[in-house]
Short mmCIF file of C-alpha atoms in Angstrom, two decimals:
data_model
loop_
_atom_site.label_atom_id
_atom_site.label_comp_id
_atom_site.label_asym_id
_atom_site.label_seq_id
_atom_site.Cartn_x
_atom_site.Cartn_y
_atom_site.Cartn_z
CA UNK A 6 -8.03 -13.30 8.23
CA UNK A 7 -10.11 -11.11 9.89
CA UNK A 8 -9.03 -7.75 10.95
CA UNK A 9 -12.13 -6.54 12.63
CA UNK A 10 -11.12 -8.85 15.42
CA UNK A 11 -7.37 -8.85 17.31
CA UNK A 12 -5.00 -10.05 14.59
CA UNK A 13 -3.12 -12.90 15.99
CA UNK A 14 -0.22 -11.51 14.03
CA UNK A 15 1.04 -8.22 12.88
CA UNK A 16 -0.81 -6.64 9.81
CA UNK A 17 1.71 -6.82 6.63
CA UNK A 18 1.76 -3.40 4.94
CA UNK A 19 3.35 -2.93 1.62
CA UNK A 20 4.14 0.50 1.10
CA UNK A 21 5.57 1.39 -2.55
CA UNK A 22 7.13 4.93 -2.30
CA UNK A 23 10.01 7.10 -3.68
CA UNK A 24 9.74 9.92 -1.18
CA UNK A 25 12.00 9.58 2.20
CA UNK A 26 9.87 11.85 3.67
CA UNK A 27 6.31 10.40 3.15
CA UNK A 28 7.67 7.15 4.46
CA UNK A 29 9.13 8.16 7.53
CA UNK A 30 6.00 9.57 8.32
CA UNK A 31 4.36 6.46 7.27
CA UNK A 32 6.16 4.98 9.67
CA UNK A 33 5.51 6.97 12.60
CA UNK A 34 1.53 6.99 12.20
CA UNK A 35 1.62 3.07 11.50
CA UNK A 36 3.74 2.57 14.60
CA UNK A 37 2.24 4.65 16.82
CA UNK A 38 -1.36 3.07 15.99
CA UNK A 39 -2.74 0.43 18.28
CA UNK A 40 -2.87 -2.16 15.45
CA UNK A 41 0.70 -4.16 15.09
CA UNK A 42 1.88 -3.48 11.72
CA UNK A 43 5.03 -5.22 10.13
CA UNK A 44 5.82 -2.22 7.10
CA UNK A 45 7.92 -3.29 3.78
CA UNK A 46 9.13 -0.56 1.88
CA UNK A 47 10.11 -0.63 -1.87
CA UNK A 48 11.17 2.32 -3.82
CA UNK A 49 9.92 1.50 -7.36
CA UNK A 50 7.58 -0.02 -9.47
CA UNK A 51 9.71 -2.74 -10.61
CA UNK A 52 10.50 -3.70 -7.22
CA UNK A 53 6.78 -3.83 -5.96
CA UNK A 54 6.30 -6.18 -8.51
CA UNK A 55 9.37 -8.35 -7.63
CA UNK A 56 8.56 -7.80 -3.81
CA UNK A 57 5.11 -9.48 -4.70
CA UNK A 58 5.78 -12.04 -7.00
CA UNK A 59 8.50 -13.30 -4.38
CA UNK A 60 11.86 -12.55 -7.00
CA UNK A 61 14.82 -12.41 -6.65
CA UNK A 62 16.23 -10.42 -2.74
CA UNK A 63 12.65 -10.77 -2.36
CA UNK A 64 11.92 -14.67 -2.74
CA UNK A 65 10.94 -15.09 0.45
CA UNK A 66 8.76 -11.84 1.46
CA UNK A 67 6.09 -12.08 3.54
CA UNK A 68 2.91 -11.53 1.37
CA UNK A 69 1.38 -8.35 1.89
CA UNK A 70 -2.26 -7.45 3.29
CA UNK A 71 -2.65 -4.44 2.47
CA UNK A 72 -0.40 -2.13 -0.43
CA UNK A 73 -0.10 1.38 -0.16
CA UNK A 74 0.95 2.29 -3.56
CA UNK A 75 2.17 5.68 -5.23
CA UNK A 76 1.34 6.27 -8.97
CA UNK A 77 4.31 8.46 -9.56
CA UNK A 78 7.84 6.09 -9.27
CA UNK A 79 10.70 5.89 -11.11
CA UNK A 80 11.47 2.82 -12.96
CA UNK A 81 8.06 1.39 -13.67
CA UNK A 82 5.03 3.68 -12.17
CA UNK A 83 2.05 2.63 -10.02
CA UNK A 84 -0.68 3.40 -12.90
CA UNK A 85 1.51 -0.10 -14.70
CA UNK A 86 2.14 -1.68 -10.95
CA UNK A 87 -1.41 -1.32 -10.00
CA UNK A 88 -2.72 -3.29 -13.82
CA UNK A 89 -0.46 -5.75 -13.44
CA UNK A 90 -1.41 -7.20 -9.85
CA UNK A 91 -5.32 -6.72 -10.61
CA UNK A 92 -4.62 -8.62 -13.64
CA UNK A 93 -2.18 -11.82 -11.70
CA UNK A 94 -4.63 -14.29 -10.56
CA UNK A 95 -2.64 -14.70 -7.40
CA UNK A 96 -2.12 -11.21 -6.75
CA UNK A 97 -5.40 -9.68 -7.13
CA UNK A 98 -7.10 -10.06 -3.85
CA UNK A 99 -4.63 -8.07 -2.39
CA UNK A 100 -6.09 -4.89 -1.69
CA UNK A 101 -4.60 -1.72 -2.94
CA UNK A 102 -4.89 1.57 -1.41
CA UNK A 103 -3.47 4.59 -3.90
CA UNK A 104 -1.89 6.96 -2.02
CA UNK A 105 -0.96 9.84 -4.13
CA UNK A 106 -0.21 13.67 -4.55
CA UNK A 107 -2.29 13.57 -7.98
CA UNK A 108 -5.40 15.06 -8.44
CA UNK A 109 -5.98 14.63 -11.68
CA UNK A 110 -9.86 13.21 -12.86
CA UNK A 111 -7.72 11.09 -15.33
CA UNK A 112 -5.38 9.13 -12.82
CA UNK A 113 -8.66 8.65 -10.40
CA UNK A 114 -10.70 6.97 -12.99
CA UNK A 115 -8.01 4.57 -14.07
CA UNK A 116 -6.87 3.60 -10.68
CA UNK A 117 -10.69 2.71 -10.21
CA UNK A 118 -10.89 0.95 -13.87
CA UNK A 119 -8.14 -1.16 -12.97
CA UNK A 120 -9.67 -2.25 -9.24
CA UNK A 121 -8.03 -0.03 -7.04
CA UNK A 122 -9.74 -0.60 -3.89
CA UNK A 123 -9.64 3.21 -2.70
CA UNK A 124 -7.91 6.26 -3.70
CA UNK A 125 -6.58 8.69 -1.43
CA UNK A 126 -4.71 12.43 -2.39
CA UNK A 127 -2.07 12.99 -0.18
CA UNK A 128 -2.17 16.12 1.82
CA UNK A 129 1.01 18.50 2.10
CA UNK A 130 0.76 18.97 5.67
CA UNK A 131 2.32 17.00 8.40
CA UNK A 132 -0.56 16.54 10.72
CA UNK A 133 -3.38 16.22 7.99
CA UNK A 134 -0.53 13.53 6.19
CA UNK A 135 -0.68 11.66 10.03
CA UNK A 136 -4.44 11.89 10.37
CA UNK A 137 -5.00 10.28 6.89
CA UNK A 138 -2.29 7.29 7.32
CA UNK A 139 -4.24 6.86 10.81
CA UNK A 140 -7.16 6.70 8.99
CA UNK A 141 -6.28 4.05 6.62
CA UNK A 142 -4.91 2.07 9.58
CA UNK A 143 -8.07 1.99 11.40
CA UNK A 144 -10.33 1.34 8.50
CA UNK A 145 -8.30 -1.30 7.02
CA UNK A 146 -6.97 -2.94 10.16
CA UNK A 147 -9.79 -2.79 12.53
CA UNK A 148 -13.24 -2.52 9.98
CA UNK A 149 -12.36 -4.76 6.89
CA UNK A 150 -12.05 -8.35 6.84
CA UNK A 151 -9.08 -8.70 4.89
CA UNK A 152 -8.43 -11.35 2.69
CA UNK A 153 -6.70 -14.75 3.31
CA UNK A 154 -3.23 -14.78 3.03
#
């Protein structure tokens, strides 16, 4: 599929995140773009990874084009989420965006070493949190040609 051009169908957005408040405002920047996005929202590690490989509640989600993935989650975290779909054959095409609070040189460098496809620091403030979510939306939806689903 090819997102550069009008999607004949709404963009599916995975986002994996523990924090009510960074989804909500997920949310509103996603629906307020021009792009129609249809946004799944799992709280954990271990359910990204059941989410994706279609288990249980989640045997028949709607494969994802895009995941938006947090490193720190309870239950299994995103460092571990992020290995294990680079490293499923059916999985890995899917691109991953990290969307984190962490800084840290350490957490960067793996996310890259195990194929992240961009890294991106969360900002604290509302607006700058917006602009960035906006951001992703219009490079990912509108300049990349996305992968098959």
């Amino acid at each position: 599929m090819s997102s550069a051009a009008a999607p004949n169908r709404p963009i599916e957005v995975l986002l994996v995140e523990d924090n009510p408040g960074d989804v909500r405002l997920t949310r509103i920047a996603l629906a307020e773009g021009l792009i129609p996005v249809r946004l799944q929202v799992v709280e954990d590690g271990a359910e990204a990874l059941a989410y994706l490989e279609k288990r249980g509640k989640y045997v028949r989600a709607r494969r994802p084009d895009l995941v938006l993935l947090d490193l720190n989650l309870p239950k299994k975290d995103g460092r571990e989420v992020l290995a294990q779909i680079k490293s499923n054959t059916s999985l890995r095409c899917i691109p991953v965006v990290i969307l984190t609070t962490s800084q840290a040189e350490e957490d960067i460098l793996r996310a890259y070493n195990d194929a992240a496809n961009c890294y991106i620091t969360k900002p604290v403030d509302f607006g700058a949190f917006l602009k960035i979510v906006r951001s992703i939306e219009d490079f990912w939806f509108t300049v990349v040609t996305l992968p098959p689903r």
